[in-house]
PDB file of C-alpha atoms and ligand atoms in Angstrom:
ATOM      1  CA  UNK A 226     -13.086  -5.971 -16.431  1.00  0.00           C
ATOM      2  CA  UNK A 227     -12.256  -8.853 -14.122  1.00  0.00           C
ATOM      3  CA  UNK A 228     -13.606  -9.016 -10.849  1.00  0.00           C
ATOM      4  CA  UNK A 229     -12.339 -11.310  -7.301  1.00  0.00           C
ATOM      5  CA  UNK A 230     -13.014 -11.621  -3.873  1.00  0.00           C
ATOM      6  CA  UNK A 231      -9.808 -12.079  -2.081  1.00  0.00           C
ATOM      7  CA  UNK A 232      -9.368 -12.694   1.707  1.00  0.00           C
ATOM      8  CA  UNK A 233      -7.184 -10.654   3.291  1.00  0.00           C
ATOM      9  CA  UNK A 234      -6.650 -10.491   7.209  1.00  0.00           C
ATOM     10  CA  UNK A 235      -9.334 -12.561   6.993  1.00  0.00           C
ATOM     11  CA  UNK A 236     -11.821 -10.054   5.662  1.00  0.00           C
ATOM     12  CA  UNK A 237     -13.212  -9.823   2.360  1.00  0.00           C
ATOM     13  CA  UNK A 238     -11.681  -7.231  -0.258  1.00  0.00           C
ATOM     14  CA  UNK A 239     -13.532  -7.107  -3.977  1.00  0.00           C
ATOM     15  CA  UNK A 240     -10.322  -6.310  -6.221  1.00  0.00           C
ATOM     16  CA  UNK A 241      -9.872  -5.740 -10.200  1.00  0.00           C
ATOM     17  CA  UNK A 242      -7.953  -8.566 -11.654  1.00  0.00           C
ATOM     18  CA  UNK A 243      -5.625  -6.715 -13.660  1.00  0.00           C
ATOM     19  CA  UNK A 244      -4.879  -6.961 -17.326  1.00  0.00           C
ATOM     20  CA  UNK A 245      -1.776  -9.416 -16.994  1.00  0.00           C
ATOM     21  CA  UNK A 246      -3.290 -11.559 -13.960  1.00  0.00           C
ATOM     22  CA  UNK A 247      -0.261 -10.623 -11.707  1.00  0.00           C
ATOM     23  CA  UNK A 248      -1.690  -8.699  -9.186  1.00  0.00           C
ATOM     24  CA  UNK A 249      -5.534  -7.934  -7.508  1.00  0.00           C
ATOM     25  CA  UNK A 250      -6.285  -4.078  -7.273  1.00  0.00           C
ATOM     26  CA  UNK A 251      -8.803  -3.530  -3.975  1.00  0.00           C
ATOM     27  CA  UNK A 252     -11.730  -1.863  -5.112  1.00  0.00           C
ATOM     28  CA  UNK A 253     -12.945   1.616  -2.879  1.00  0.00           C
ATOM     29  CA  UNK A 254     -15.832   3.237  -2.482  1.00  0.00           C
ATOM     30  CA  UNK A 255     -14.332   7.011  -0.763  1.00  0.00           C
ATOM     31  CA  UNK A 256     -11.467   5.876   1.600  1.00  0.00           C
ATOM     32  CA  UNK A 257     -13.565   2.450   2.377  1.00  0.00           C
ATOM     33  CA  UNK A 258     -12.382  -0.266   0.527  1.00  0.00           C
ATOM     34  CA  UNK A 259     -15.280  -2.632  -1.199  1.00  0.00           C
ATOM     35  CA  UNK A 260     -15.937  -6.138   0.486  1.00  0.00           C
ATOM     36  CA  UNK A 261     -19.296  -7.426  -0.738  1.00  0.00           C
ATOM     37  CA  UNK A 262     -19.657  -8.290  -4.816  1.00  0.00           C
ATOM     38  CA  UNK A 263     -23.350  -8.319  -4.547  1.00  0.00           C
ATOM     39  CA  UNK A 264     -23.254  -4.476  -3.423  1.00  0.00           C
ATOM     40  CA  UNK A 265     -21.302  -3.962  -6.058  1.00  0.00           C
ATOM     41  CA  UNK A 266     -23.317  -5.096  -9.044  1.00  0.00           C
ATOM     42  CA  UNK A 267     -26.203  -3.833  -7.229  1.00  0.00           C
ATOM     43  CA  UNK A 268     -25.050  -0.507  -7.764  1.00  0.00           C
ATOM     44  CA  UNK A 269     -22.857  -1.031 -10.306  1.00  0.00           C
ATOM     45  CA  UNK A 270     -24.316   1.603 -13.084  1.00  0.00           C
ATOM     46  CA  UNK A 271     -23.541   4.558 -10.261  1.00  0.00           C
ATOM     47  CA  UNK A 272     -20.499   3.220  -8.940  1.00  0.00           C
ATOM     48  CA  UNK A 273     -18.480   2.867 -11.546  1.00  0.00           C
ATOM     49  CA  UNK A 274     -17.257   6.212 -12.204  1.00  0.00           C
ATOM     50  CA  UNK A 275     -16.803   6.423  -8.494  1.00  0.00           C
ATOM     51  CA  UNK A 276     -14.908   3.728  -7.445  1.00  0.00           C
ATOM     52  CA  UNK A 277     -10.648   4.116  -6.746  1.00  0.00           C
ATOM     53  CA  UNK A 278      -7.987   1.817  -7.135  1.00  0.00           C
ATOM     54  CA  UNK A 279      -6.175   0.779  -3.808  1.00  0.00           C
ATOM     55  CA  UNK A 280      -2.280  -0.655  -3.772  1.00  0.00           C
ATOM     56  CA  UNK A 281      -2.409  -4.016  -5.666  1.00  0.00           C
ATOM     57  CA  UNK A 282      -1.962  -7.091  -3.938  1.00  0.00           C
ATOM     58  CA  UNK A 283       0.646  -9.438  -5.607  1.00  0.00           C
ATOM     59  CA  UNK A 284      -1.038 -12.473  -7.117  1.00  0.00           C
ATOM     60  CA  UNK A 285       0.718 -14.951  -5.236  1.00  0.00           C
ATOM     61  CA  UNK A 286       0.101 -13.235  -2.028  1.00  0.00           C
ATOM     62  CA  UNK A 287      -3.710 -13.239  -2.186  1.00  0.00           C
ATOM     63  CA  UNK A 288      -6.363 -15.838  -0.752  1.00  0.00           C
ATOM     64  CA  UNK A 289      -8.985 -16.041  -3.493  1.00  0.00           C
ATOM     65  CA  UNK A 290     -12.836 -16.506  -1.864  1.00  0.00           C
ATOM     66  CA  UNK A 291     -15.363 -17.445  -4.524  1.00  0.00           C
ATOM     67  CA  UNK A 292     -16.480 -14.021  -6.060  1.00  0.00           C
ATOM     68  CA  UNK A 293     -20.112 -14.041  -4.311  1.00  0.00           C
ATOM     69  CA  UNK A 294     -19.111 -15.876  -1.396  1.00  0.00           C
ATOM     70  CA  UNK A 295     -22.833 -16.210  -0.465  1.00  0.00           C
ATOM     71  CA  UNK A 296     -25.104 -16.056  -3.097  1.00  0.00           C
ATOM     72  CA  UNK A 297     -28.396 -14.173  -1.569  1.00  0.00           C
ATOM     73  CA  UNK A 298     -30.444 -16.497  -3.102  1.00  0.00           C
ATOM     74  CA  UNK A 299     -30.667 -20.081  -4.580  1.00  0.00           C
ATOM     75  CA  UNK A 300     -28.296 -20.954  -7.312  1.00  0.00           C
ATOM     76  CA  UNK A 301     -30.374 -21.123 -10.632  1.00  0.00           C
ATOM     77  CA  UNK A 302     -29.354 -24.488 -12.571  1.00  0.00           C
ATOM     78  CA  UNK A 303     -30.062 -25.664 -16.016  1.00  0.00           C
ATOM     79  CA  UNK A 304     -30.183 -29.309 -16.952  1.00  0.00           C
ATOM     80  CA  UNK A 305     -29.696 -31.139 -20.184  1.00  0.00           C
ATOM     81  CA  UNK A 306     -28.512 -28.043 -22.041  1.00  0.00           C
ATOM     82  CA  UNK A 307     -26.164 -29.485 -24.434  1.00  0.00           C
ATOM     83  CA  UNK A 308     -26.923 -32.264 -26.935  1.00  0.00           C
ATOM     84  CA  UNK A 309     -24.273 -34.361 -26.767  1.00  0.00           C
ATOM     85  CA  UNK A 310     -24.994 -34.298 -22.971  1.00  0.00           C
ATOM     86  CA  UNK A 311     -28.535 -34.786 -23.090  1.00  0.00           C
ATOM     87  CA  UNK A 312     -28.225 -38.519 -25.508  1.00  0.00           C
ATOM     88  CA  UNK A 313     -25.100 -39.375 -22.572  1.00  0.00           C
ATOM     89  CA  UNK A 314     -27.227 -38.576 -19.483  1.00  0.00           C
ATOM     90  CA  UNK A 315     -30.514 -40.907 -20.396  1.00  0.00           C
ATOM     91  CA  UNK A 316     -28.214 -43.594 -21.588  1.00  0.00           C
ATOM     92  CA  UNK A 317     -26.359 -43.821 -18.624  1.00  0.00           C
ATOM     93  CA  UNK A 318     -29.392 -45.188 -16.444  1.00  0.00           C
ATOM     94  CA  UNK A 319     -29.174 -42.289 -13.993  1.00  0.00           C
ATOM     95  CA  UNK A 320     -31.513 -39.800 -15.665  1.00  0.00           C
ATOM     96  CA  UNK A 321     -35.350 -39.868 -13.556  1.00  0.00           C
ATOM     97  CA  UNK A 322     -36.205 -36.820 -16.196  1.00  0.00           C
ATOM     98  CA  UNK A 323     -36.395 -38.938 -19.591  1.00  0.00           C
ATOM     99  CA  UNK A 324     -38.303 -42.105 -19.663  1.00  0.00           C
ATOM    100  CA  UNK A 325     -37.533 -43.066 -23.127  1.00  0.00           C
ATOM    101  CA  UNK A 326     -34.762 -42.339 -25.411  1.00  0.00           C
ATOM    102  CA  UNK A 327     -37.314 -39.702 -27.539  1.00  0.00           C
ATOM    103  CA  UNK A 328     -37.414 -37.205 -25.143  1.00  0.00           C
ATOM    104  CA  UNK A 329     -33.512 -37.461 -23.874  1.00  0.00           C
ATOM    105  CA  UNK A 330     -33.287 -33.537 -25.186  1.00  0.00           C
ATOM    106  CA  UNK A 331     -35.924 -31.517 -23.512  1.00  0.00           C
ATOM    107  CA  UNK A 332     -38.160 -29.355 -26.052  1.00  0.00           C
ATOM    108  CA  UNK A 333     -37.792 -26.576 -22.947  1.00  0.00           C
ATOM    109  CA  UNK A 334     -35.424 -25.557 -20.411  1.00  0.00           C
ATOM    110  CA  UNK A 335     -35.327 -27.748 -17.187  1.00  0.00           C
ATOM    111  CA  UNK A 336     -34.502 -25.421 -13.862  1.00  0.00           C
ATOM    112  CA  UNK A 337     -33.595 -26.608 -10.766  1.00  0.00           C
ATOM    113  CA  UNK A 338     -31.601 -24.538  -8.097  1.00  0.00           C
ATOM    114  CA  UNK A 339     -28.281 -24.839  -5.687  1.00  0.00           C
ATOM    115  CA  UNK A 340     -28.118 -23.719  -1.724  1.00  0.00           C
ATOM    116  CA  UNK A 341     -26.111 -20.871  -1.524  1.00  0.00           C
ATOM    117  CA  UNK A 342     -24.487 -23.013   1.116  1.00  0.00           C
ATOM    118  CA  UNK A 343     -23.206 -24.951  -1.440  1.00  0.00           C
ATOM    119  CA  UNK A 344     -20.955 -22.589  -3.015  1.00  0.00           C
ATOM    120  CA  UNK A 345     -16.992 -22.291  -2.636  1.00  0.00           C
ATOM    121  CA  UNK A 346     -13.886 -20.808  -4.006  1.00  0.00           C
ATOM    122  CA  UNK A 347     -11.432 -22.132  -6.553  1.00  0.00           C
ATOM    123  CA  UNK A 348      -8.605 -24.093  -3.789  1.00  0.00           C
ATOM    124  CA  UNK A 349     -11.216 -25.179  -1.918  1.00  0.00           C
ATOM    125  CA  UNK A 350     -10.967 -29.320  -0.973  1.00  0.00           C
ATOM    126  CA  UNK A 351     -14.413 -30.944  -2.022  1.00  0.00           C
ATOM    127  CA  UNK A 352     -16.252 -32.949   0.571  1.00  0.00           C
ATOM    128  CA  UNK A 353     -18.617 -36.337  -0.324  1.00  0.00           C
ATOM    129  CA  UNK A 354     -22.392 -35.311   1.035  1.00  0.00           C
ATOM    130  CA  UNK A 355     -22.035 -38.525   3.799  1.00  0.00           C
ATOM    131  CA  UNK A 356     -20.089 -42.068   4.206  1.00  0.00           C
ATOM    132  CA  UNK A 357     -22.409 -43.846   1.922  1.00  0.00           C
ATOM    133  CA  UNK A 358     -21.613 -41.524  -1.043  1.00  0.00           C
ATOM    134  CA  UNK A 359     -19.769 -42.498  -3.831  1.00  0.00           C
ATOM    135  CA  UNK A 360     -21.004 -41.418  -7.202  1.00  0.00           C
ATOM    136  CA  UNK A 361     -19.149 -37.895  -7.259  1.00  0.00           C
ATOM    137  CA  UNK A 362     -19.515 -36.570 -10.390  1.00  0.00           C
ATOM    138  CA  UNK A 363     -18.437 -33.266 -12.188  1.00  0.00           C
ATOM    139  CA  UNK A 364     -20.236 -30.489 -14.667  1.00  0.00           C
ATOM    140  CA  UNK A 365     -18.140 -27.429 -16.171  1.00  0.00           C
ATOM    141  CA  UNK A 366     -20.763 -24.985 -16.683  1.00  0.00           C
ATOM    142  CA  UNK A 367     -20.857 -21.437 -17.572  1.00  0.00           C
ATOM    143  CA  UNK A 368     -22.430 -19.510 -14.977  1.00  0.00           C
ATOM    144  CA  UNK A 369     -24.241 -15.987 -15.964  1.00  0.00           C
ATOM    145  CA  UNK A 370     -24.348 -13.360 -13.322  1.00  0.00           C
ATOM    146  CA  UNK A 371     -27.474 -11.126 -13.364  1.00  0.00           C
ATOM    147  CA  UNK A 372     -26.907  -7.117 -12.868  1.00  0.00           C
ATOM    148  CA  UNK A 373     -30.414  -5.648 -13.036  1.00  0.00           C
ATOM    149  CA  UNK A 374     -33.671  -7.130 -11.695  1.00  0.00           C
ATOM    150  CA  UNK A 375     -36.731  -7.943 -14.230  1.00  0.00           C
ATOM    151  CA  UNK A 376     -39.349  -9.980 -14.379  1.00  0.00           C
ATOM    152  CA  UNK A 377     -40.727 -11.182 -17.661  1.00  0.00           C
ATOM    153  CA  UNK A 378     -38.008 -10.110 -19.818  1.00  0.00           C
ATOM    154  CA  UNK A 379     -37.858 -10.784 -23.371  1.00  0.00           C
ATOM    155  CA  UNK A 380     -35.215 -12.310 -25.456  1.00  0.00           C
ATOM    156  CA  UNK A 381     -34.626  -9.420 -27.114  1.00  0.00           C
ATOM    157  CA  UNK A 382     -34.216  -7.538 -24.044  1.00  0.00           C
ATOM    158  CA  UNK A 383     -32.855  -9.806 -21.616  1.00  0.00           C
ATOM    159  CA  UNK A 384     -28.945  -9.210 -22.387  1.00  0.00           C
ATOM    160  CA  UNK A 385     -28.932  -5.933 -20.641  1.00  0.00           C
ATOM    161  CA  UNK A 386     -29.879  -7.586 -17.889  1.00  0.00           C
ATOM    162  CA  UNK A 387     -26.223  -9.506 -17.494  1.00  0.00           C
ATOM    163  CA  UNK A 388     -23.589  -8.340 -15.392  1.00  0.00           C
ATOM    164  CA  UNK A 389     -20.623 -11.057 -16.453  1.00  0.00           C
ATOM    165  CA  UNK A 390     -20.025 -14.384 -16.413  1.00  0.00           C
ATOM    166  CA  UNK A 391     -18.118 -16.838 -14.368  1.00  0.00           C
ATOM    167  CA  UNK A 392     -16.978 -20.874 -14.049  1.00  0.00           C
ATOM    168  CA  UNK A 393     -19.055 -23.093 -11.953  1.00  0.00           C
ATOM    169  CA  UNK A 394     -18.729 -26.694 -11.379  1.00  0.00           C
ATOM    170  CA  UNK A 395     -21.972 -28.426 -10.535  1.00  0.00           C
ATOM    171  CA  UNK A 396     -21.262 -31.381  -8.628  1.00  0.00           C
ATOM    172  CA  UNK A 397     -23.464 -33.641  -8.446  1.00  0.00           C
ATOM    173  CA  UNK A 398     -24.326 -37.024  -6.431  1.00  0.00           C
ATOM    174  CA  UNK A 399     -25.296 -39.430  -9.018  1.00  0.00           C
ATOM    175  CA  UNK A 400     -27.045 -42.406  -6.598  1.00  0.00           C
ATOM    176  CA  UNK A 401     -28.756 -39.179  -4.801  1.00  0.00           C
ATOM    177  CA  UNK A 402     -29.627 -37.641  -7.953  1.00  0.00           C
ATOM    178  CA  UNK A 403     -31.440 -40.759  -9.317  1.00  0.00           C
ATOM    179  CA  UNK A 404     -32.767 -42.455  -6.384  1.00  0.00           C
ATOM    180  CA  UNK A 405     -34.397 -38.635  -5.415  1.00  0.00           C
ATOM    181  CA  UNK A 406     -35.974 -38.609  -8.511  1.00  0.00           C
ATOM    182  CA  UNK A 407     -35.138 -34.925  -8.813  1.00  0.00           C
ATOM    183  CA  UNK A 408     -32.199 -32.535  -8.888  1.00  0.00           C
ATOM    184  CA  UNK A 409     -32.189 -30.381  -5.752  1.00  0.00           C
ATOM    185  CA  UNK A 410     -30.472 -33.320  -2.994  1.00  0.00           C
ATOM    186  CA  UNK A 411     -27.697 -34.883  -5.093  1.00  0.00           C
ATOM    187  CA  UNK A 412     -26.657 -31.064  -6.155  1.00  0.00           C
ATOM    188  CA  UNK A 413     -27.055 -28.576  -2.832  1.00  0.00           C
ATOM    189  CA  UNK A 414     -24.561 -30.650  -0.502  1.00  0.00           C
ATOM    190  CA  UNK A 415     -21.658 -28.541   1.231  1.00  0.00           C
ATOM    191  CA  UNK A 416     -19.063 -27.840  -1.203  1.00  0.00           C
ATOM    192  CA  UNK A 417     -21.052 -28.863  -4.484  1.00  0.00           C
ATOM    193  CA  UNK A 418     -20.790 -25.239  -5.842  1.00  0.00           C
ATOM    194  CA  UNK A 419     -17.083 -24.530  -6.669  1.00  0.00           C
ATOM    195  CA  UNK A 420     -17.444 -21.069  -8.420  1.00  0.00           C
ATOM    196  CA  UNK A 421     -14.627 -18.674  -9.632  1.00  0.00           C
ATOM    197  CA  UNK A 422     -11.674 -17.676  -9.912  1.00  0.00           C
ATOM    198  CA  UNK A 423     -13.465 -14.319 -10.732  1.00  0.00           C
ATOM    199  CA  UNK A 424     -16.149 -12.597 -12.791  1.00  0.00           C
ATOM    200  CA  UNK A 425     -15.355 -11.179 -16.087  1.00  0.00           C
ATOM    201  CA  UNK A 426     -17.934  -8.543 -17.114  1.00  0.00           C
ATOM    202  CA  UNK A 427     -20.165  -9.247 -20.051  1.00  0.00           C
ATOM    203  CA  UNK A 428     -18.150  -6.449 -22.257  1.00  0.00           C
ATOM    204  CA  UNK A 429     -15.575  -8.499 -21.665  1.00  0.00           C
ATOM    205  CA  UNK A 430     -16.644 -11.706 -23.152  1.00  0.00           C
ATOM    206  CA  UNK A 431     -18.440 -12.967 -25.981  1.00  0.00           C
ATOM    207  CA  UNK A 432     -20.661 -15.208 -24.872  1.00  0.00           C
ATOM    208  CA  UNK A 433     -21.561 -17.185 -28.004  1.00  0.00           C
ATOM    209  CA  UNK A 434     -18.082 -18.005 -28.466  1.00  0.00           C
ATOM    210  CA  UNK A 435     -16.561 -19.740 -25.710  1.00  0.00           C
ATOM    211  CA  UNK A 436     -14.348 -22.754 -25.105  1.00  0.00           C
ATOM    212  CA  UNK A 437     -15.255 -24.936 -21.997  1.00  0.00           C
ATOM    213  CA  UNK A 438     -13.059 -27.234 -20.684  1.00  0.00           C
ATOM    214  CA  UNK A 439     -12.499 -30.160 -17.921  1.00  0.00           C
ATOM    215  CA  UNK A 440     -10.020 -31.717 -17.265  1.00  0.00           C
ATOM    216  CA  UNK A 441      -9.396 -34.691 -14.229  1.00  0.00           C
ATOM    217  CA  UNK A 442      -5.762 -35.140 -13.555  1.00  0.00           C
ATOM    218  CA  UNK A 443      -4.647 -33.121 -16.557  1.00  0.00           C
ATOM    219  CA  UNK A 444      -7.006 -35.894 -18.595  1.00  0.00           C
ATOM    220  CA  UNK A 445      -9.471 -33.795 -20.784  1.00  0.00           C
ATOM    221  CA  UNK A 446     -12.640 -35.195 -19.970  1.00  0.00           C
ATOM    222  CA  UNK A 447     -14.593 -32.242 -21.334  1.00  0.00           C
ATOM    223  CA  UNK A 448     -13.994 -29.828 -24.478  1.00  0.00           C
ATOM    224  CA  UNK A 449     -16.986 -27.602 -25.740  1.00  0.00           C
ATOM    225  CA  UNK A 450     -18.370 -24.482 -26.977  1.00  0.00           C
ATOM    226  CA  UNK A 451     -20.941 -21.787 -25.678  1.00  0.00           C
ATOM    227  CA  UNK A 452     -21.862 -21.613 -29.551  1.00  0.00           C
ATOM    228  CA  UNK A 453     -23.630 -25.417 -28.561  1.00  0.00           C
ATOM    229  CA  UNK A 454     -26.296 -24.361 -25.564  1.00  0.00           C
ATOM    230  CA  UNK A 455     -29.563 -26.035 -26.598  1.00  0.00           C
ATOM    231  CA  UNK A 456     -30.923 -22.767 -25.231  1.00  0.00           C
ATOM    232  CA  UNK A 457     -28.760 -19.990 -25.439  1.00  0.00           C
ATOM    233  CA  UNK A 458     -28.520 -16.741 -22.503  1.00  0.00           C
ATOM    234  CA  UNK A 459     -31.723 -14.776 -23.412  1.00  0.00           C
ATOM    235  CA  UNK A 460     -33.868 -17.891 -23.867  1.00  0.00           C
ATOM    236  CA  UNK A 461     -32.847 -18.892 -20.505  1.00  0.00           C
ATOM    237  CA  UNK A 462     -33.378 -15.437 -18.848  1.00  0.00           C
ATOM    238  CA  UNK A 463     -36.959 -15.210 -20.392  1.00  0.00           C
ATOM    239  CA  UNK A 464     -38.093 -18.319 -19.259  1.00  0.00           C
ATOM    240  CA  UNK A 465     -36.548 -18.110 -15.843  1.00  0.00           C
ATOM    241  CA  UNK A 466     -38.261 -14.534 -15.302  1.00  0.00           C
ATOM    242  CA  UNK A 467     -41.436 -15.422 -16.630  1.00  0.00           C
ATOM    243  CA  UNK A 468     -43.154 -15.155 -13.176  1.00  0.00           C
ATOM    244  CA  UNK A 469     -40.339 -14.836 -10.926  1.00  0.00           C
ATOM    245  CA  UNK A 470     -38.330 -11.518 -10.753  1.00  0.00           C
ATOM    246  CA  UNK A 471     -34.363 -12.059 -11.261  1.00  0.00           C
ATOM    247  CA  UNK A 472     -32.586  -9.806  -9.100  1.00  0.00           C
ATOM    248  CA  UNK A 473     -28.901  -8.291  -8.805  1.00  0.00           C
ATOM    249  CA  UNK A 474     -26.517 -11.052  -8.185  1.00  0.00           C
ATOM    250  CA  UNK A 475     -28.296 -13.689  -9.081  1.00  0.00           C
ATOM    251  CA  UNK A 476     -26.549 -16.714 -10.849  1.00  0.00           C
ATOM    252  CA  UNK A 477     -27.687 -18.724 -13.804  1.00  0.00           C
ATOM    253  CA  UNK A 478     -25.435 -21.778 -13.980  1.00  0.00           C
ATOM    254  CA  UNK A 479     -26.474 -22.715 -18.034  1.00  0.00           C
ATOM    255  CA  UNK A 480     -25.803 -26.467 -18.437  1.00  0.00           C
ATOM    256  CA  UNK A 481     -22.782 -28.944 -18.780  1.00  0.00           C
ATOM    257  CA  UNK A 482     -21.826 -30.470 -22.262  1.00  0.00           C
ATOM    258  CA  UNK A 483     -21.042 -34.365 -22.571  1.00  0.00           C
ATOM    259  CA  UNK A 484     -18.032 -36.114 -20.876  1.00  0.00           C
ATOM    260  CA  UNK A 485     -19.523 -36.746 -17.185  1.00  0.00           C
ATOM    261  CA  UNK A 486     -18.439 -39.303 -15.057  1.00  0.00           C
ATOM    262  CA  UNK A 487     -21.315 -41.414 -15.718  1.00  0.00           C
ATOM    263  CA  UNK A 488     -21.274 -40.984 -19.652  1.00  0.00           C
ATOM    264  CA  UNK A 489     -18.323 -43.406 -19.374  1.00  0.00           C
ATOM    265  CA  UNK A 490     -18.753 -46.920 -19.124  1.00  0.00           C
ATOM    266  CA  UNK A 491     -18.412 -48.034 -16.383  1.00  0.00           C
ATOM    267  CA  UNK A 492     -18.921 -44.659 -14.884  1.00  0.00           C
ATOM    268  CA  UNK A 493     -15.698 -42.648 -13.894  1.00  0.00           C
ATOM    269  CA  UNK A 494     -16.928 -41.081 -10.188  1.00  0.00           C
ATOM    270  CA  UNK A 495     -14.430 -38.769  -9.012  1.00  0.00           C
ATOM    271  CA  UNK A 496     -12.335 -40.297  -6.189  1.00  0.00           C
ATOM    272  CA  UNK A 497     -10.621 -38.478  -3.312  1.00  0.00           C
ATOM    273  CA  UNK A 498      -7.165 -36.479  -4.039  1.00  0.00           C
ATOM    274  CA  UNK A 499      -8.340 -35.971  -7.548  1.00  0.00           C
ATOM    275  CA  UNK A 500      -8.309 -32.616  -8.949  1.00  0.00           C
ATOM    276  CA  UNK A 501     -10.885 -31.197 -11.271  1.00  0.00           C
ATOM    277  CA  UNK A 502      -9.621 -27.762 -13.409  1.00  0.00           C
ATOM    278  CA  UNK A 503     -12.286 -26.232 -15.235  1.00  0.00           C
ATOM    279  CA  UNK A 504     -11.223 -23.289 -17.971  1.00  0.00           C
ATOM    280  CA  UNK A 505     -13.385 -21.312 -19.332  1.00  0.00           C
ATOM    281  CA  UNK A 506     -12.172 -18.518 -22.449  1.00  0.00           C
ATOM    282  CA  UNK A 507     -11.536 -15.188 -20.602  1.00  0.00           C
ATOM    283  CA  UNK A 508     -12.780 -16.457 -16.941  1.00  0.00           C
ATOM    284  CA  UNK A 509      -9.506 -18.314 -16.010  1.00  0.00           C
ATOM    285  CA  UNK A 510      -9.090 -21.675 -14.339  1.00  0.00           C
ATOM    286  CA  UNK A 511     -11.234 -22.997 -11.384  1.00  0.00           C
ATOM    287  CA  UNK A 512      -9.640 -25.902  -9.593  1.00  0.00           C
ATOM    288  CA  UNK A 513     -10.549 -28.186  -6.729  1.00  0.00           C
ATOM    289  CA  UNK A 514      -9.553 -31.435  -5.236  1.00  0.00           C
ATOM    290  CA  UNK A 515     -11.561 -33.965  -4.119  1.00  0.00           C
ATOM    291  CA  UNK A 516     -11.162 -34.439  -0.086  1.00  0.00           C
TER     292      UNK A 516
HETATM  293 MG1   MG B 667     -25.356 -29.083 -14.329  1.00  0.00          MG
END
């Protein structure tokens, strides 16, 4: 199942996406129609044999909001999770994390986090974090949603724990990101968290398997596979609940592969009016323009 948050008299409705993407069908709980996601997969397990279908809302007709329009809590980012990434980051001069060539791949996961603040729907116009900022930069990530709290989950376990999946893009502040010496600044400005169009659920998708894509004006800038994490889902969800407990709604974004702005050379920074469309197998297209 696919899962959006549309905007509708200005008020959040959680819909189905249904099977042929042409129309939203509002979610209800009894004669009250759903409006908060993180409710939802809260109580997912109960509701789901409860929950109605409302009339369905053309697609053209509906206002998409980013799924979780406000995260409850921090945005929970890997770095350097693909290879080919990894070798293109620490040659590119930007990368405070690696001071030599030999450890360009990390030997275990790097986690930073995003303000929830940060986070907007697919439509939504990007903004630069000030005047002085010009070293916009995009990452296609998967992003994991998390269904049911834990704290130090196994591997082996930690797959129940996964609601769905969705696109984020990571944006990211090169000159902030290097000159900071960290991750948090360059990556938590307003708007840096496009995130959507929806949430497929995890029986829907197979996670090993999937195609992610970026493209900048229709140019392809980024074309890789899930099958190619450095560390894949469970890994990450082990490590990341080791001593702090992941909770319903929680998002892991899990990396971006290679083809950033500043893997070309010179650099290719995004520039204002262009249009970033991530795809992602199963999870649709999310799309933004640069203000
Ligand atoms: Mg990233």
């Amino acid at each position: 199942m696919k899962f959006a948050t549309l905007s509708v008299n200005n008020q959040p409705v959680v819909a189905k996406v249904d099977e042929n993407q042409k129309a939203y069908i509002p979610l209800l709980a009894g004669k009250e129609a759903i409006s908060d996601m993180s409710w939802l997969i809260e109580g997912f397990e109960d509701l789901r044999a409860k929950i109605a279908d409302g009339p369905a809302i053309p697609f053209a007709s509906a206002t998409l909001l980013a799924p979780i329009p406000r995260p409850r809590r921090n945005i929970l980012c890997v770095g350097k999770n693909y290879f080919d990434h990894a070798q293109e980051f620490a040659r590119s001069g930007y990368d405070s994390s690696a001071s030599s060539a030999a450890d360009a791949v990390p030997k275990a996961p790097i986690i930073f986090t995003k303000m929830p603040e940060a986070v907007v729907a697919t439509g939504t116009r990007i903004g630069f974090p000030d005047k002085t900022s010009s070293q916009l930069d995009y990452e296609a990530e998967l992003g994991v949603i998390i269904g049911k709290a834990g704290l130090g989950i196994s591997k082996a376990e930690a797959m129940k724990h996964v609601f769905g999946y969705i696109i984020i893009n990571d944006l990211t502040e090169r000159q902030i990101q290097a000159e900071h010496k960290q991750w948090f600044l360059g990556k938590s400005f307003e708007t840096s968290c496009p995130m959507g169009p929806w949430i497929a659920t995890a029986d829907d998708v197979d996670e090993k398997n999937l195609e992610v894509q970026c493209r900048v004006n229709d140019e392809l800038r980024q074309n890789a596979n899930t099958r190619d994490l450095i560390f894949d889902i469970p890994t990450l969800i082990e490590t990341i609940s080791r001593g702090m407990r992941l909770m319903p709604g929680d998002i892991i974004a899990t990396g971006t592969p290679v083809g950033v702005g500043i893997g070309f050379s010179p650099p290719r920074f995004l520039q204002s009016n262009d249009r970033v469309d991530i795809t992602i197998t199963g999870l649709g297209k999310l799309s933004n323009t640069i203000a």
